[in-house]
Short mmCIF file of C-alpha atoms in Angstrom, two decimals:
data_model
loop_
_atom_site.label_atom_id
_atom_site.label_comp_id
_atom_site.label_asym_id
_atom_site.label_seq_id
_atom_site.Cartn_x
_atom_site.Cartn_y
_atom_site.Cartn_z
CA UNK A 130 -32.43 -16.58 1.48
CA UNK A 131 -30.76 -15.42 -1.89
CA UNK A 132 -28.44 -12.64 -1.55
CA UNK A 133 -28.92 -9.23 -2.70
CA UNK A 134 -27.86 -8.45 -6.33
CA UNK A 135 -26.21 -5.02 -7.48
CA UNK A 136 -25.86 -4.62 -11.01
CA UNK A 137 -23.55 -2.02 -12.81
CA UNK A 138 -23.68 -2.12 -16.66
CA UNK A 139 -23.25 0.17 -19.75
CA UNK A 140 -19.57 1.00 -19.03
CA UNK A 141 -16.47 -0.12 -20.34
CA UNK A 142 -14.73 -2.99 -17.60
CA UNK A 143 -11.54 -3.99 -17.36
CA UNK A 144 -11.21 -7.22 -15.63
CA UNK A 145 -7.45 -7.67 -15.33
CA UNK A 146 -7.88 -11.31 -15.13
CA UNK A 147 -5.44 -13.76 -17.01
CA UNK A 148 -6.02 -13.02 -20.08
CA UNK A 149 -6.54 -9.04 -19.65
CA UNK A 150 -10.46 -9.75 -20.68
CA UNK A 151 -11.90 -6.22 -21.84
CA UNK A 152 -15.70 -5.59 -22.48
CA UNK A 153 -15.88 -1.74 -24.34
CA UNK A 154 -19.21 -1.69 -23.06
CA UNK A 155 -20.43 -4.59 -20.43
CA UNK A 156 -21.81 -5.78 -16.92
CA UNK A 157 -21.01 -6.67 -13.60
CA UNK A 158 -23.19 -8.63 -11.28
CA UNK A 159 -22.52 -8.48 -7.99
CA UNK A 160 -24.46 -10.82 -5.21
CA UNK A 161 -23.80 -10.32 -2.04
CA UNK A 162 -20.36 -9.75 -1.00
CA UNK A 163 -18.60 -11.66 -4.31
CA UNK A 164 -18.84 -10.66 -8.24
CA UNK A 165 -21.40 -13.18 -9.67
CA UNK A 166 -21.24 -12.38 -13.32
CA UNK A 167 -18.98 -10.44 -15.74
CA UNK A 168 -19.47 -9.83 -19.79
CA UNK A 169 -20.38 -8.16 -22.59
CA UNK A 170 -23.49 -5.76 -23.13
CA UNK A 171 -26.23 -5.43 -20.44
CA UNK A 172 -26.93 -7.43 -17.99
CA UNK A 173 -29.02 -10.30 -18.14
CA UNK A 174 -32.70 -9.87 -17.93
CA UNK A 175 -35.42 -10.97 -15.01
CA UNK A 176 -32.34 -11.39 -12.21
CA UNK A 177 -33.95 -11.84 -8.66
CA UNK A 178 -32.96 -9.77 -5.90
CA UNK A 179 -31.78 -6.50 -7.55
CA UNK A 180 -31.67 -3.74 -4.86
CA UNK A 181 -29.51 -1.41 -7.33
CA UNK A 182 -29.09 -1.19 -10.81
CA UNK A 183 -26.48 1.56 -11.90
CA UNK A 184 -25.70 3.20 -15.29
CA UNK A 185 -22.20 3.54 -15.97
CA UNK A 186 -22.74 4.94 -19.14
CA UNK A 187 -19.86 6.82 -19.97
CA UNK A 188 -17.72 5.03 -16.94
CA UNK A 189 -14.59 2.50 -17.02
CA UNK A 190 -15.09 0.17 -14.08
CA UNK A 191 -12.01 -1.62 -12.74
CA UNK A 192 -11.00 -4.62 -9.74
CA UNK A 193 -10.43 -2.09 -6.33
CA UNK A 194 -6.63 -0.73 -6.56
CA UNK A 195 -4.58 -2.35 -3.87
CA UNK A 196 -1.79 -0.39 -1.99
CA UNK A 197 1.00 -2.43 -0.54
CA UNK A 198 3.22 -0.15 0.75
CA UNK A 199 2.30 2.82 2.96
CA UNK A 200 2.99 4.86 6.91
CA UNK A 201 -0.32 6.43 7.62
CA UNK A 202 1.22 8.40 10.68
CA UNK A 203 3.15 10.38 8.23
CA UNK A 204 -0.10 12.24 7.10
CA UNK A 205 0.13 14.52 9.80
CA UNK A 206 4.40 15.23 8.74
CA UNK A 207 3.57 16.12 5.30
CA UNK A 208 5.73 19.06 3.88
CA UNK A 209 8.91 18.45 5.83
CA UNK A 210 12.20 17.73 4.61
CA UNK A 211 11.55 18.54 0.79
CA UNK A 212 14.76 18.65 -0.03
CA UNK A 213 16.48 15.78 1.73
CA UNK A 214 17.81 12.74 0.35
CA UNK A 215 16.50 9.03 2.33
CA UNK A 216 18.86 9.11 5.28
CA UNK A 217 18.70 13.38 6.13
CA UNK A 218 14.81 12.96 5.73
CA UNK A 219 14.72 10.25 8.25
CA UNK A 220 17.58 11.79 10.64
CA UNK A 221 15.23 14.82 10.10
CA UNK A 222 11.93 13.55 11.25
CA UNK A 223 12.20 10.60 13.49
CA UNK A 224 12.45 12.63 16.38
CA UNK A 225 9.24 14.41 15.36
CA UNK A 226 7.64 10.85 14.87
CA UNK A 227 8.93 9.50 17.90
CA UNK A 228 6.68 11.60 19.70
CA UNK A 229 3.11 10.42 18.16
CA UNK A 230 0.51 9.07 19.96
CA UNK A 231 -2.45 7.54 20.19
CA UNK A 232 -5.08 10.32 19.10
CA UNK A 233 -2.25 11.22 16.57
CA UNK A 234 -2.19 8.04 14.64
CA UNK A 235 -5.76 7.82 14.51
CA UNK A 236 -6.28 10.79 12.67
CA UNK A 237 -3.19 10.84 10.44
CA UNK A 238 -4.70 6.91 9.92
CA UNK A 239 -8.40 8.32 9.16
CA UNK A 240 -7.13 11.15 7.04
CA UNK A 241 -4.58 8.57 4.79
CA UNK A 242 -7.39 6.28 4.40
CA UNK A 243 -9.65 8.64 3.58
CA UNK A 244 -7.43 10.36 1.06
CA UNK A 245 -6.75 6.60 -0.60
CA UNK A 246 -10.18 5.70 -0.58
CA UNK A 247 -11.83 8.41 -2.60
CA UNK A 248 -9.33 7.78 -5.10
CA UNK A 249 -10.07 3.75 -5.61
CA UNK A 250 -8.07 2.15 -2.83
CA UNK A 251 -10.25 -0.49 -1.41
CA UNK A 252 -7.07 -2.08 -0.06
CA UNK A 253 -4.88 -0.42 2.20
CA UNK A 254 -1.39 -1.46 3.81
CA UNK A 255 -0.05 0.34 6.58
CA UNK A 256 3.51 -0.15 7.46
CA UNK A 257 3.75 1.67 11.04
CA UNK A 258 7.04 0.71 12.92
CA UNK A 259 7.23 4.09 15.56
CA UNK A 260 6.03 2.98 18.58
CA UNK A 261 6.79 5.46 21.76
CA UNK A 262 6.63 4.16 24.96
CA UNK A 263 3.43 5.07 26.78
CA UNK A 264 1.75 6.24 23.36
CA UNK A 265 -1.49 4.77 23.69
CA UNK A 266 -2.69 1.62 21.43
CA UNK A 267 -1.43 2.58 17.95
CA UNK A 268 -2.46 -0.49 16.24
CA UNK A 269 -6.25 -0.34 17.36
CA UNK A 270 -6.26 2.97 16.34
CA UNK A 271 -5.08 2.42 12.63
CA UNK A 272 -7.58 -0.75 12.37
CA UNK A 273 -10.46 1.35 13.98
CA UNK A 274 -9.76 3.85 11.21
CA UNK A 275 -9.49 1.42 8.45
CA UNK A 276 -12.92 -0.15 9.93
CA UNK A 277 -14.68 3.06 9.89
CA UNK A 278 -13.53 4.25 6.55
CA UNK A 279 -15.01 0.80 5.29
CA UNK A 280 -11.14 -0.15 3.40
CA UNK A 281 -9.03 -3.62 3.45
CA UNK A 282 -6.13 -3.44 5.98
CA UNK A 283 -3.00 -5.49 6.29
CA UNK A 284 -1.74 -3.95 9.26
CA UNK A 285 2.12 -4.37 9.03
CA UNK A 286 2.88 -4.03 12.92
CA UNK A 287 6.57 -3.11 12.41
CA UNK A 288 9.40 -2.44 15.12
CA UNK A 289 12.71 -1.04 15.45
CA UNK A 290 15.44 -1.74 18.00
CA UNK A 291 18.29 -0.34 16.90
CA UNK A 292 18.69 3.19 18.04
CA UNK A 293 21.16 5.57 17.61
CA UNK A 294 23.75 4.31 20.22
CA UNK A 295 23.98 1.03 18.47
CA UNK A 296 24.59 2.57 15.22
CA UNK A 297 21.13 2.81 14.02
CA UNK A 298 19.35 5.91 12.55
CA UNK A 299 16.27 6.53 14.60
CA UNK A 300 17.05 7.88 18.39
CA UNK A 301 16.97 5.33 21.34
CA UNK A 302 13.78 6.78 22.66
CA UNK A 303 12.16 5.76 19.47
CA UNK A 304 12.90 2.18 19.85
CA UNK A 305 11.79 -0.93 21.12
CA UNK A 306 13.95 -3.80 22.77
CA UNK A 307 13.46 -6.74 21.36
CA UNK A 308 11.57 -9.02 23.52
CA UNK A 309 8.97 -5.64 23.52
CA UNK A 310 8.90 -5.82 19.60
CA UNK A 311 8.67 -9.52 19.63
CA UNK A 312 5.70 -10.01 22.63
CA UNK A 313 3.92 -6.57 21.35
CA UNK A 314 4.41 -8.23 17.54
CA UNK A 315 2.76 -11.34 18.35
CA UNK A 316 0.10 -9.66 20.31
CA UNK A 317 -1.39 -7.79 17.55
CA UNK A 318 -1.40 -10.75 15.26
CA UNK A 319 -3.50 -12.62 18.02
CA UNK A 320 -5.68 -9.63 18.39
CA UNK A 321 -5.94 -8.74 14.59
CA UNK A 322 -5.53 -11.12 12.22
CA UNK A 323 -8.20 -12.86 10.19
CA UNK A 324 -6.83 -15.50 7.83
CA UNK A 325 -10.47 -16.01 6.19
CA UNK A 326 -10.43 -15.23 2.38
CA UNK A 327 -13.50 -12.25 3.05
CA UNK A 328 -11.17 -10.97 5.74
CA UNK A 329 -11.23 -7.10 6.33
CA UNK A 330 -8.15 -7.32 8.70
CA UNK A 331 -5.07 -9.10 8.19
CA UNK A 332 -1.98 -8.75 10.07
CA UNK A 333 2.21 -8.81 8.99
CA UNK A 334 5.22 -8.73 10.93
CA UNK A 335 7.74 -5.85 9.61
CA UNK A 336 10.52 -4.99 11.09
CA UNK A 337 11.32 -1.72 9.47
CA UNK A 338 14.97 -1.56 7.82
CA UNK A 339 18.56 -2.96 8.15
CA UNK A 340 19.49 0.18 9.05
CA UNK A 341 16.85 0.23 12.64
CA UNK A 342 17.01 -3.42 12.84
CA UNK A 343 19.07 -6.19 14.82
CA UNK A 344 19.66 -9.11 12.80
CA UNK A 345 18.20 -11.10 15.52
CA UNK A 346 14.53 -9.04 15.53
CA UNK A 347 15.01 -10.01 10.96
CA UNK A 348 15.46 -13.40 12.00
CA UNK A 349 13.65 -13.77 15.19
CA UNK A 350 11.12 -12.14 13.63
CA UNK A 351 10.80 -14.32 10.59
CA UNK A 352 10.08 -16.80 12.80
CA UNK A 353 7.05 -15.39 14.54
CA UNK A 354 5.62 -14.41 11.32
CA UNK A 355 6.18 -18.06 10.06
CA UNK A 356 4.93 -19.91 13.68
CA UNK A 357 1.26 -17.47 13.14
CA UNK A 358 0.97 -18.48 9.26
CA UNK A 359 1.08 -14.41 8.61
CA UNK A 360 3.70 -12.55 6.12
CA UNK A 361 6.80 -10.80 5.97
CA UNK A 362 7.57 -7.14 5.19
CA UNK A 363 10.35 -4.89 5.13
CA UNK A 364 11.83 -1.59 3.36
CA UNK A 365 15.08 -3.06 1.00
CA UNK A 366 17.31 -2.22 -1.46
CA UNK A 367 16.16 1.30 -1.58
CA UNK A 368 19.46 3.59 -1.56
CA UNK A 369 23.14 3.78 -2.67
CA UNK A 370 23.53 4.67 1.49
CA UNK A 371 21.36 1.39 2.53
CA UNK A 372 23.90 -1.22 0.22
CA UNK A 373 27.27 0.53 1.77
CA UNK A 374 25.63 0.22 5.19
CA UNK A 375 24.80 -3.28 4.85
CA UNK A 376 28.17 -3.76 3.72
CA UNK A 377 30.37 -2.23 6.06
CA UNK A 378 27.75 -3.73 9.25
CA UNK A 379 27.18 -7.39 7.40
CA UNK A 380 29.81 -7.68 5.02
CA UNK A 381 27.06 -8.09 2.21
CA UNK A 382 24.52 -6.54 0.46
CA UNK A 383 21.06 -6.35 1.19
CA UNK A 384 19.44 -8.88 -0.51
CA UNK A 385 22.26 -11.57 0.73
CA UNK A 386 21.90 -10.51 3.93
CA UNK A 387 18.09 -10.84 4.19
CA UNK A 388 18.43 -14.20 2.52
CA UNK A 389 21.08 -14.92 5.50
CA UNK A 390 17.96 -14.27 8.24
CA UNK A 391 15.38 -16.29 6.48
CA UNK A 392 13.79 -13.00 4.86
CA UNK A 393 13.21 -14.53 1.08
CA UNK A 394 10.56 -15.97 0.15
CA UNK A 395 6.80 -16.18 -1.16
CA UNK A 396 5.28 -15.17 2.28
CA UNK A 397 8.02 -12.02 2.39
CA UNK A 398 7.59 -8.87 0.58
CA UNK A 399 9.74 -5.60 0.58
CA UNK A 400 9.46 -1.51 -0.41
CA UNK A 401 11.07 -0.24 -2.97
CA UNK A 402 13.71 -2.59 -4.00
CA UNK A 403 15.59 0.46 -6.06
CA UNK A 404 19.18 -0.65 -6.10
CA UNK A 405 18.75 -4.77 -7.70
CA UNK A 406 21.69 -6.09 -9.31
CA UNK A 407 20.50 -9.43 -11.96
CA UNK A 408 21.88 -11.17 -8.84
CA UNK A 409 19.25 -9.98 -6.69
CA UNK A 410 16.77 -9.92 -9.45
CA UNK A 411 17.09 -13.44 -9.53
CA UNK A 412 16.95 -14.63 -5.66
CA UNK A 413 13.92 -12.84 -5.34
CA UNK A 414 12.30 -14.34 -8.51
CA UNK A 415 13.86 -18.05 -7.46
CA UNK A 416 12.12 -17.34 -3.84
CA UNK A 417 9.03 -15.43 -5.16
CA UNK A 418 9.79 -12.29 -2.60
CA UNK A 419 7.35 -9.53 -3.71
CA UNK A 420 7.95 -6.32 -4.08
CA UNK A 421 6.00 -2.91 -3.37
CA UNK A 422 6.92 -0.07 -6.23
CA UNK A 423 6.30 3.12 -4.92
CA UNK A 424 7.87 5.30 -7.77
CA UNK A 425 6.70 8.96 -6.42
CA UNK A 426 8.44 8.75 -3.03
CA UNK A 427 11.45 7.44 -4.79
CA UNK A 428 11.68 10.37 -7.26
CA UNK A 429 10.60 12.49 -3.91
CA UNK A 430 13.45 11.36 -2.02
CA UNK A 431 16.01 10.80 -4.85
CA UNK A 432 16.13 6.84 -4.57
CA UNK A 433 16.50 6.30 -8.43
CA UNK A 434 14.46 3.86 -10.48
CA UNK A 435 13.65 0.89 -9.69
CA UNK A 436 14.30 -2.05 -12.36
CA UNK A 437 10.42 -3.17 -12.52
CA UNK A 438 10.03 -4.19 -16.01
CA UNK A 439 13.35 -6.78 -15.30
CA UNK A 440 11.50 -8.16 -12.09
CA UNK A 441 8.32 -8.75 -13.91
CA UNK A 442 9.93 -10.26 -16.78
CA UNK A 443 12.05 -12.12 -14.07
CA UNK A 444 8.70 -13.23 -12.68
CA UNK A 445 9.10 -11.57 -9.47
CA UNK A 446 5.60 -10.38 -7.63
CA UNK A 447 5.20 -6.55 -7.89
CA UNK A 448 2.66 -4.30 -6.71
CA UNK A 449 2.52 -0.59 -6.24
CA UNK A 450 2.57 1.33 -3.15
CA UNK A 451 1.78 4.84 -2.33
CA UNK A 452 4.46 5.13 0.48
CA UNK A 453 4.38 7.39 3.37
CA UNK A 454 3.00 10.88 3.08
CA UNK A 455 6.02 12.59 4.19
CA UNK A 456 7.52 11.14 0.95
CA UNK A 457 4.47 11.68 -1.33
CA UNK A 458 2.59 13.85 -0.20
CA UNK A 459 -0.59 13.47 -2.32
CA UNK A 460 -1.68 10.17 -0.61
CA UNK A 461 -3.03 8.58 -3.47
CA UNK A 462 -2.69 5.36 -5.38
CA UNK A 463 -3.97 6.08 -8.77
CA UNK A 464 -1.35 8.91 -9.24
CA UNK A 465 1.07 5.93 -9.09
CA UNK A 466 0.00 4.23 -12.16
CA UNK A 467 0.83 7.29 -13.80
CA UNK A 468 3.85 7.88 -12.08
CA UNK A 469 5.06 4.34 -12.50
CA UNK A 470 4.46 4.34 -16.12
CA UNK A 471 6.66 7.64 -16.77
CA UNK A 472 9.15 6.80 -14.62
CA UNK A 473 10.47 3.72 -15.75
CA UNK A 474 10.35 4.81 -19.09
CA UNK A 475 13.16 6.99 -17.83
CA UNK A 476 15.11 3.70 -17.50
CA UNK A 477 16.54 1.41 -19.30
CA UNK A 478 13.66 0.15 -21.59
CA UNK A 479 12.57 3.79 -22.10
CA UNK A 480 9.38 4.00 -23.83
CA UNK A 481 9.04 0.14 -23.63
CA UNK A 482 8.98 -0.45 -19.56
CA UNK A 483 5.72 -0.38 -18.56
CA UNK A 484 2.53 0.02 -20.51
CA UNK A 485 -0.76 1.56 -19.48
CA UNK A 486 -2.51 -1.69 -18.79
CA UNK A 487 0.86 -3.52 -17.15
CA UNK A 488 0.55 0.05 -14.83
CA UNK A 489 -3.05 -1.11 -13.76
CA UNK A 490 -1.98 -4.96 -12.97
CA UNK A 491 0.04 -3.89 -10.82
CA UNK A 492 -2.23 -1.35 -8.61
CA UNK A 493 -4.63 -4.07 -8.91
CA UNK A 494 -3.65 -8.03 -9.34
CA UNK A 495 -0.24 -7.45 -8.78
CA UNK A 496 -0.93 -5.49 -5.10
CA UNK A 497 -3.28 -8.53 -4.77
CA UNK A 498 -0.52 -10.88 -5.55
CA UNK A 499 2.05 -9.24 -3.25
CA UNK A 500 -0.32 -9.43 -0.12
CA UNK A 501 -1.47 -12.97 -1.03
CA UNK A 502 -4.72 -12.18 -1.35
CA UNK A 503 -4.91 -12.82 -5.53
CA UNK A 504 -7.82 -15.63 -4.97
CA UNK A 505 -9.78 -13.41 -3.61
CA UNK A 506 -9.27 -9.04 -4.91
CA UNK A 507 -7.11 -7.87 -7.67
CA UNK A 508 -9.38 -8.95 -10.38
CA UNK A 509 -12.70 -8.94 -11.33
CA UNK A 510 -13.85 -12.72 -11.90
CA UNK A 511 -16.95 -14.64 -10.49
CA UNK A 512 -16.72 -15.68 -7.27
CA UNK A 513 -14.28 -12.94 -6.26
CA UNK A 514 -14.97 -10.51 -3.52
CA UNK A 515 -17.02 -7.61 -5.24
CA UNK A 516 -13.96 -4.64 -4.63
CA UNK A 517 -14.72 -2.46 -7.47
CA UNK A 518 -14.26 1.48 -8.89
CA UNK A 519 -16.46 2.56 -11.28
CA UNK A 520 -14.52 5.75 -12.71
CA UNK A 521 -16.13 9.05 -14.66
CA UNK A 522 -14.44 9.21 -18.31
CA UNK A 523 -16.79 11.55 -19.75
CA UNK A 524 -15.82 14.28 -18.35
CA UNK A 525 -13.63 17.42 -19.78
CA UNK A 526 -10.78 15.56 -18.52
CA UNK A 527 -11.04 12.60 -20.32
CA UNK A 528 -13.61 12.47 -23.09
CA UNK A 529 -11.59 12.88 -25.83
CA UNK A 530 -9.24 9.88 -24.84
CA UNK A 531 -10.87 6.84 -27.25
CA UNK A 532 -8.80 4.58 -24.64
CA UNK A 533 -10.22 4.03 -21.13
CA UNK A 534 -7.27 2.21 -19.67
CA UNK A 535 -4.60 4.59 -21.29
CA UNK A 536 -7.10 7.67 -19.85
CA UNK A 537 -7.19 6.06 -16.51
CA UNK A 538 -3.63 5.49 -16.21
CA UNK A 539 -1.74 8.11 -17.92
CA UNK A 540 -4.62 11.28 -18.04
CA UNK A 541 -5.57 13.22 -15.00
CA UNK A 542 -6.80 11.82 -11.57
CA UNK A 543 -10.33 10.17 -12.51
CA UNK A 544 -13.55 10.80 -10.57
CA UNK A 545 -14.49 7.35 -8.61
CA UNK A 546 -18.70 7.81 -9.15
CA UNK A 547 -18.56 4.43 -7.02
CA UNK A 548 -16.48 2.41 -5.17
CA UNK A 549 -17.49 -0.68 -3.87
CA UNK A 550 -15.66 -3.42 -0.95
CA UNK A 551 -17.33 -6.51 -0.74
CA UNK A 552 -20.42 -5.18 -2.13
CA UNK A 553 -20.47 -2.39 0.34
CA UNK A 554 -20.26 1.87 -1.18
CA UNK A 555 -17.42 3.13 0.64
CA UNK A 556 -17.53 6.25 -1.98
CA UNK A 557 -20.34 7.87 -4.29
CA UNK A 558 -20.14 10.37 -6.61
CA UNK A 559 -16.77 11.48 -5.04
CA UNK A 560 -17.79 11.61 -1.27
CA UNK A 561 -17.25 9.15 0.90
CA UNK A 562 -20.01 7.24 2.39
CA UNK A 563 -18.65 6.14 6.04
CA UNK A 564 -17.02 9.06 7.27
CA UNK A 565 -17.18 12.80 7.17
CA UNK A 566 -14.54 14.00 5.27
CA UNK A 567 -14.28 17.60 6.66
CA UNK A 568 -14.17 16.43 10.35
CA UNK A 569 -11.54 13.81 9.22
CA UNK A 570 -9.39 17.15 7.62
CA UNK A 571 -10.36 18.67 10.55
CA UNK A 572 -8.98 16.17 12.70
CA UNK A 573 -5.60 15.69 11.18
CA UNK A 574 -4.84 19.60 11.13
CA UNK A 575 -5.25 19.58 14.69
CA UNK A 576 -2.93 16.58 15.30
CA UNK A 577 -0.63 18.09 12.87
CA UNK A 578 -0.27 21.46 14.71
CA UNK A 579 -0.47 19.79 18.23
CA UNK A 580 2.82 17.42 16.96
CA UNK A 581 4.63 20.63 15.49
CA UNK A 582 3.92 22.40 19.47
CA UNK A 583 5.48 19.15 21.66
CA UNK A 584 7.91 18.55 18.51
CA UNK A 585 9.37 22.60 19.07
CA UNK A 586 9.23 22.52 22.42
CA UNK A 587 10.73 19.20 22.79
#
């Protein structure tokens, strides 16, 4: 039986493909769960099969935006700790976090999805490393909500097992050991992880940060991750505190010391990366370690700037990420192609660091790249799966913008008319189609306010 065909013409399309291929008005058909055709002008006449034909007249349609970097648990913290650097944020709020649970993260996970989704995520990483003792299953929950909500997850099970007595940040009743992070690591990855290239689940191992971490969980858990065929992720490089910390516990910076437990390479990728000497810049191109940008929560948090036009000229894999919502609090991805454009032009390379259309390779191909999914999302190319935002540029907003890239990425957020994943409509005309949004809001207010009661009577 043929497969179902969806066609979306009349708009502008930017395929971010190799060559940065750009139709000012063309077509996508989609069959089934993979793009079939992409190019100029209408769509070809008499196709069989066509159960939708949409006008995007007036529209810029674009490959799904792909977060790589995110805590969906912090939805429901949002609004603490404005005014702390990385280390007083985190001495400030783990021991609210470390008493999450179940019904918690599901709703925090529901609302961040949500929140991503309506703005053109169709891809959606979620680094969660707080796991409480008798909290409930945390990782069904967050792929439950990514299920529902219709999104891509890579489900980054993280860990922690250094607690405060052993010179670690987070409080020892926030902690694993580490044969629980290890056996509870593996488990999820046996329960979770789909390694087939339509997969709506895939699974990482992440311990969290040198600064939560034994060196044995980095290196024992390299090896799980390796042993499973999943990835690698991990927060690094991301303050001025995180480097002297490194140094006076390892007697080396951060990216020698990962190197030293096995944690370069191209099946690794790591948050932030702020604070990269040429040295570091280097091992991580040489290895092909990826990197997730998330330039909001490091101007929230007062990180600094992260050198990304040197990694990509380097060659290094970069992707954005949206980052925890206690950090950036508006949850979205497409704010960071903005945001990543203006602030490295504070840098170095000023107004030559990023452009608008090197902004959306990396929310799109780039993500793709990171997660090692680039065969398959990130671009818009037959025979890829069909993960695609058709955005509203005819509106007050943008209509005056001749551009549709440089409207996209540097004017103001962008109505998604439709967002496809794998051929499915996860959002029309603004809404999403899965879930209902007010119960989700709902939801996570009430989680919220019960977290704040335990939390202040704690």
């Amino acid at each position: 039986m043929a497969a179902s065909r969806i066609v979306i013409e009349n708009c502008a399309v930017a395929t971010v493909d190799a060559e940065d291929t750009e139709y000012a008005s063309g077509h996508v058909v989609v069959a089934g769960d993979r793009v079939e055709s992409v190019g100029p002008g209408p769509a070809p006449e008499g196709l069989a099969g066509v159960v939708r034909r949409v006008d995007g007249t007036g529209h810029l349609l674009t490959p799904g935006l792909v977060n790589t970097h995110h805590h969906f648990y912090q939805w429901i913290t949002r609004g603490l700790a404005t005014d702390h650097n990385l280390f007083d944020w985190l001495v400030a709020l783990y021991p609210i976090w470390a008493r999450i649970d179940e019904p918690m993260v599901r709703a925090a996970a529901q609302g961040s999805l949500a929140m991503m989704a309506r703005g053109g995520v169709t891809t959606a990483t979620d680094h969660h490393y707080v796991h409480p003792k008798g909290a409930g299953d945390l990782s069904g929950a967050i792929v439950d909500a990514a299920t529902g909500t219709g999104v891509r997850l890579t489900l980054a099970r993280g860990s922690m097992d250094r607690g405060a007595s052993a010179g670690g940040l987070p409080p020892d009743f926030a902690v694993e050991s580490l044969d629980e992070a290890l056996a509870a690591t593996g488990e999820t990855v046996d329960r979770y992880h789909d390694a087939s290239s339509d997969a709506m689940t895939q699974v990482a191992v992440a311990p969290c940060s040198p600064f939560s971490i034994s060196t044995e969980l980095l290196r024992e858990g390299a090896e799980l991750a390796r042993s499973k065929g999943v990835r690698l992720h991990t927060h690094g490089s991301e303050t001025v505190q995180e480097e002297q910390f490194c140094k006076e516990l390892f007697g080396m910076g951060p990216t020698e010391y990962f190197e030293s437990t096995g944690w370069l390479g191209p099946d690794v990728w790591m948050a932030h990366c702020v604070h990269m000497d040429d040295g570091d810049i280097a091992a991580f191109a040489r290895t092909g370690t990826g990197v997730a940008h998330c330039p909001s929560s490091n101007a929230r948090l007062g990180a600094g700037i992260a050198r990304v036009p040197d990694m990509l000229a380097a060659g290094v894999p970069v992707g954005l990420g949206v980052d925890g919502t206690a950090s950036n609090e508006s949850g979205e991805l497409h704010t960071e192609l903005r945001n990543a454009v203006l602030v490295n032009r504070l840098g170095a390379h000023r107004e030559a660091a990023l452009s608008a259309r090197q902004a959306l390779r990396l929310g799109t191909y780039g993500g793709a790249r990171v997660l090692g999914r680039a065969a398959d999302i990130g671009s818009i190319e037959p025979g890829k799966l069909a993960d695609l935002v058709l955005w509203r540029m005819d509106t007050l907003a943008h209509s005056s913008i001749a551009d549709p890239v440089a409207a996209l990425v540097l004017g103001a957020p962008a109505p998604v008319t439709l967002s496809l994943v794998g051929g499915r409509a996860v959002v029309e005309d603004g809404r999403l189609t899965l879930v209902d949004e007010d119960a989700v809001a709902r939801a996570a207010a009430a989680e919220a306010r019960r977290l704040a009661r335990i939390s202040d009577g704690a």
